[in-house]
Short mmCIF file of C-alpha atoms in Angstrom, two decimals:
data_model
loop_
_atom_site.label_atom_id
_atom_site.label_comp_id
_atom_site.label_asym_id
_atom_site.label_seq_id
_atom_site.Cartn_x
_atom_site.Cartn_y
_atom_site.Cartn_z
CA UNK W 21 -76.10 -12.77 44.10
CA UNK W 22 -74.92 -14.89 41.36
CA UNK W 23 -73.84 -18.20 41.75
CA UNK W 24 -72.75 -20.85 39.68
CA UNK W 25 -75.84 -23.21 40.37
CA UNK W 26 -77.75 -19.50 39.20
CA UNK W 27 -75.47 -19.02 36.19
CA UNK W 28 -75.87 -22.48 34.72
CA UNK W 29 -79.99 -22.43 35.29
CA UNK W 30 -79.85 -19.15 33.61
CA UNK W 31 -77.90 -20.61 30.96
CA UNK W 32 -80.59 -23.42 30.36
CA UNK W 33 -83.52 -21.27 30.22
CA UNK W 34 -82.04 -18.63 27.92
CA UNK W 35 -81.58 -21.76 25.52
CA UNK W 36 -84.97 -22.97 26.25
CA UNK W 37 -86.12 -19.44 25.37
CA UNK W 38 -84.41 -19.57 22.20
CA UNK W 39 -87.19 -22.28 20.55
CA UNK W 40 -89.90 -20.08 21.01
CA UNK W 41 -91.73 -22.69 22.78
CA UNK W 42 -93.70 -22.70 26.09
CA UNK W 43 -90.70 -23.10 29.15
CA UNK W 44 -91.33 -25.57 32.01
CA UNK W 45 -89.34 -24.95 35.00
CA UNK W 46 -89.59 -27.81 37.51
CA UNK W 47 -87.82 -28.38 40.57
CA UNK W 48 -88.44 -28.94 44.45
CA UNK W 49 -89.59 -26.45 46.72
CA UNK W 50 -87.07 -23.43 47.23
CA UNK W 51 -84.67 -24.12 44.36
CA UNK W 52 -85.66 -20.79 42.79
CA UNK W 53 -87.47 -21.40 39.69
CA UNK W 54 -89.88 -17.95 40.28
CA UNK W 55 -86.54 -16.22 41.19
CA UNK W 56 -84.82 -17.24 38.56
CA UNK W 57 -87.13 -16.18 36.24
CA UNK W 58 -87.51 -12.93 37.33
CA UNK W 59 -83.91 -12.97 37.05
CA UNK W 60 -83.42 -13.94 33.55
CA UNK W 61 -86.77 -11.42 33.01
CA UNK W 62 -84.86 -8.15 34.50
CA UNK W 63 -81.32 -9.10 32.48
CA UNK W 64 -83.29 -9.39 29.41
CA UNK W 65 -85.95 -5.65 30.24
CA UNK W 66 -89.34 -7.48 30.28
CA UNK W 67 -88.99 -7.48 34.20
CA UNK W 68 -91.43 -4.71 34.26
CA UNK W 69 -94.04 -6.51 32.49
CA UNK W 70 -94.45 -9.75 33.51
CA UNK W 71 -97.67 -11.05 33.98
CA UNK W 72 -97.69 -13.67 37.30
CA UNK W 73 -100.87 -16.04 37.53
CA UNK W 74 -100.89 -18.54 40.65
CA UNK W 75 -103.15 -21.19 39.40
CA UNK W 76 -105.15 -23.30 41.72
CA UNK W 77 -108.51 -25.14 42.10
CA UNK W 78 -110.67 -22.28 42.40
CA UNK W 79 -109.25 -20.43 39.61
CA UNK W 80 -111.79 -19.26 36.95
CA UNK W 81 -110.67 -19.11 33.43
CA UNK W 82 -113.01 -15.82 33.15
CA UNK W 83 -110.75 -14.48 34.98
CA UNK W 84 -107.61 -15.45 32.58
CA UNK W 85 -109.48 -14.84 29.12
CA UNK W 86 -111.91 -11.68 30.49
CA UNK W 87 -116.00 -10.82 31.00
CA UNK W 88 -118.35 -7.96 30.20
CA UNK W 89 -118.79 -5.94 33.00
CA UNK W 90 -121.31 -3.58 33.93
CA UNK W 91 -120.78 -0.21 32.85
CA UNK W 92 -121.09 3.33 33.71
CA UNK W 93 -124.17 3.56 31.81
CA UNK W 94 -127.31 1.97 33.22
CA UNK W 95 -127.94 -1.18 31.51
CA UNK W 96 -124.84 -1.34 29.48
CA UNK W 97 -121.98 -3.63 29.50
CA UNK W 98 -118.07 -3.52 28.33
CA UNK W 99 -115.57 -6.19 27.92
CA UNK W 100 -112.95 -6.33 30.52
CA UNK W 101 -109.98 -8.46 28.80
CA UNK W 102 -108.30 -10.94 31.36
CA UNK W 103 -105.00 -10.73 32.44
CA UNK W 104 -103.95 -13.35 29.99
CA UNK W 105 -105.56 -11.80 26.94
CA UNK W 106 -103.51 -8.54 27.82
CA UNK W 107 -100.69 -10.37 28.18
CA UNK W 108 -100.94 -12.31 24.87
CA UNK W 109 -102.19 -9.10 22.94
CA UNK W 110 -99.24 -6.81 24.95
CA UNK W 111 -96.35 -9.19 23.62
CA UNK W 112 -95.87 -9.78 27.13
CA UNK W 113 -93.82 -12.61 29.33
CA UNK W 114 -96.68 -14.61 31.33
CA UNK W 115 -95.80 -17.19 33.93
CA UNK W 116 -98.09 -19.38 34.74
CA UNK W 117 -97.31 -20.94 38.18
CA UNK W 118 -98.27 -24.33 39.90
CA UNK W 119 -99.39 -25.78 36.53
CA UNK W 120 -100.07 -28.98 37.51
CA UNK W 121 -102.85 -27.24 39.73
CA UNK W 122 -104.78 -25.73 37.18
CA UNK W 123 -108.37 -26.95 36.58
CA UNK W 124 -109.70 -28.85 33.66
CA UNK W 125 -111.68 -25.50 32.56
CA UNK W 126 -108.51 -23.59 32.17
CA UNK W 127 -106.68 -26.43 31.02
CA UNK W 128 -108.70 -26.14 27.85
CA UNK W 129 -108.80 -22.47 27.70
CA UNK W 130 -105.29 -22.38 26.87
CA UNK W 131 -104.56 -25.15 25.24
CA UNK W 132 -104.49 -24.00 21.70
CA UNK W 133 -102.28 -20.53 22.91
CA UNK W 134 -99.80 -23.57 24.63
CA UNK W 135 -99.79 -24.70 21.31
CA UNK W 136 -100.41 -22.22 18.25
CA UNK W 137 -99.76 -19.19 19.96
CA UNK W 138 -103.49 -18.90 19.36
CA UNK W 139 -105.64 -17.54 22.19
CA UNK W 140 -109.56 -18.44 21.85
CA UNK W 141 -111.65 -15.74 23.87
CA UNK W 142 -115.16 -17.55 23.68
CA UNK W 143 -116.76 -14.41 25.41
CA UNK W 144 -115.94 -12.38 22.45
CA UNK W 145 -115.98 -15.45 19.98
CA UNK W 146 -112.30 -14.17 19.02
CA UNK W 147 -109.13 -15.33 18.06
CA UNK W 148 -106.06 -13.51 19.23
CA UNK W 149 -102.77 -14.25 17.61
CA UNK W 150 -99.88 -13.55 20.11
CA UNK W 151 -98.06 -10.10 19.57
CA UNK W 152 -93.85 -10.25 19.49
CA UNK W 153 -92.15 -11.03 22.11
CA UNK W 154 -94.92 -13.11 23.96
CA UNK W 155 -93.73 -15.85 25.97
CA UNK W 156 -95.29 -18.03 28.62
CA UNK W 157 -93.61 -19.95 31.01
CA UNK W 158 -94.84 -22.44 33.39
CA UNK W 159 -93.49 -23.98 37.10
CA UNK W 160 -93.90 -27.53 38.34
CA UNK W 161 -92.55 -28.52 42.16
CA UNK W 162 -91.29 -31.72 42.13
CA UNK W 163 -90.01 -33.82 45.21
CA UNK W 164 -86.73 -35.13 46.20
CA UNK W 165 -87.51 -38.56 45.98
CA UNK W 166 -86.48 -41.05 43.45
CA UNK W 167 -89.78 -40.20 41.05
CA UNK W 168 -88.08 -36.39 40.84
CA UNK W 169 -86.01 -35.03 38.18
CA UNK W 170 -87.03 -34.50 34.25
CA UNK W 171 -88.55 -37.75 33.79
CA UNK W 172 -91.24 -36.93 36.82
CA UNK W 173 -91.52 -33.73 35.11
CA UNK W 174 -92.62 -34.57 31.87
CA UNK W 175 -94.99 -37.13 33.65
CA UNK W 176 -96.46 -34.31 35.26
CA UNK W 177 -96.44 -31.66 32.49
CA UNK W 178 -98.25 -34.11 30.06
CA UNK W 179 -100.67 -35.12 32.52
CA UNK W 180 -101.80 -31.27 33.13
CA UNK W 181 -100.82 -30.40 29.10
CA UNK W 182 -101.35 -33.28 27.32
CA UNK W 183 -101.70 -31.28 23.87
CA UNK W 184 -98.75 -28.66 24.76
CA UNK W 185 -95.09 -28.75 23.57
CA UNK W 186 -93.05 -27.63 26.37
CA UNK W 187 -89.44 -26.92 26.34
CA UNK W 188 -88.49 -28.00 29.44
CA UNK W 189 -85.28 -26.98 32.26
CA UNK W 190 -85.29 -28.90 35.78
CA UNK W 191 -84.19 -26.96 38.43
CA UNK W 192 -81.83 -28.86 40.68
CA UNK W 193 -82.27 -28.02 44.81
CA UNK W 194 -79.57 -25.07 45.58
CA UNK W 195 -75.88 -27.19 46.43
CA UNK W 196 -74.87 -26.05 50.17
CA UNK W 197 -72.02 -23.91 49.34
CA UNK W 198 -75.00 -21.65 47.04
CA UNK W 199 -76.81 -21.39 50.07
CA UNK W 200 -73.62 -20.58 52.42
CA UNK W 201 -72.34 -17.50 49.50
CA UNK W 202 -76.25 -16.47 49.76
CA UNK W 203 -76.36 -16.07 53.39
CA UNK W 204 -72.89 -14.45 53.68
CA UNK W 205 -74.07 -11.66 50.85
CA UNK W 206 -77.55 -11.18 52.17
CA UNK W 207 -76.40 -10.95 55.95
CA UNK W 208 -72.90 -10.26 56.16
CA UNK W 209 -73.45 -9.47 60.30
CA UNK W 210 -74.10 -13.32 60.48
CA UNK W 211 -71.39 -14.97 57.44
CA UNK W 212 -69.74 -16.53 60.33
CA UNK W 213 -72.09 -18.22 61.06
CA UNK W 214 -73.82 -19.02 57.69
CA UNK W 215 -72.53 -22.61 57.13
CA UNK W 216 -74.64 -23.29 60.35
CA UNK W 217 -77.93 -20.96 59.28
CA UNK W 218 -77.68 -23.09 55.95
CA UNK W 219 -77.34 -26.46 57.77
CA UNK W 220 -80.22 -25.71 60.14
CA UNK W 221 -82.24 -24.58 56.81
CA UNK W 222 -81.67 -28.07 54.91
CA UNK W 223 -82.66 -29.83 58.13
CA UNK W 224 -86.30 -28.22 58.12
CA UNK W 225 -87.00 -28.20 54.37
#
């Protein structure tokens, strides 16, 4: 349900969209920043075709940027384009997640689309410009202590991007009465009760 911590956030990324620039969302744990997105992605119709990618340590840019695969034919391969490379060539909205978790391999890979709106696809010694209406988008979970906010943010974000220009939103953790109007919308058999659900919530997160 919309809220007015929702409305405002939504408000700060559709400006952030506006520069045509990679988006950094940061904020702690649970404050919505995939949500949101998908959010701001159905209001605007490219909820259909976003492209997710949960980065990690074991994450292999092959899989991002594509392979040739074996094909039908014995001996034979075809290229199988990543789901990055579609994304970029399909004009598509890609959100990279956990950014600061990425290895230094796809780091590099796609550095120069972070920046130029370039991608480089060694496998096929290629350079794909990004079709219209390509976007990528990026999430960074920050704490709640002192070092959190924008400032930790852009600590992070050029540690993991030094070369990229991101526009960046921080997500603020959802204010109590949020929470309380979520509870009460999602479960009306328990709004009586949600100031108490919420309260239990904050005390375990």
């Amino acid at each position: 349900m919309p809220t007015p911590h929702a409305e405002a956030a939504l408000r700060a990324m559709t400006l952030a969209l506006g520069a045509a620039q990679p988006v950094l969302l940061s904020g702690p744990s649970g404050c919505g920043k995939t949500a949101l997105l998908c959010e701001l992605a159905r209001r605007l119709g490219r909820g259909a075709s976003m492209v997710k990618v949960h980065l990690d340590e074991q994450l292999d840019s092959k899989v991002l940027l594509g392979s040739y695969i074996c094909s039908e034919a014995a001996g034979e391969f075809q290229w199988q384009p990543g789901v990055v490379t579609q994304a970029v060539a399909q004009g598509r909205w890609l959100l990279l997640e956990d950014v600061d978790r990425a290895p230094v391999e796809v780091m590099a890979a796609l550095s120069s689309l972070l920046e130029t709106r370039v991608l480089y696809v060694p496998g096929r010694a290629q350079a794909l410009r990004a079709a219209p209406g390509f976007q990528i988008w990026g999430t960074l979970t920050t704490s709640d202590a002192a070092t959190s906010g924008a400032a930790a943010a852009a600590i992070a974000a050029r540690a993991v991007f030094a070369a990229s220009r991101w526009q960046h939103v921080h997500l603020p953790r959802l204010p109590p009465a949020d929470l309380v109007a979520v509870v009460r919308a999602r479960y009306p058999r328990v709004a009586a009760a949600a100031p108490y659900v919420v309260r239990a919530f904050r005390a375990m997160v």
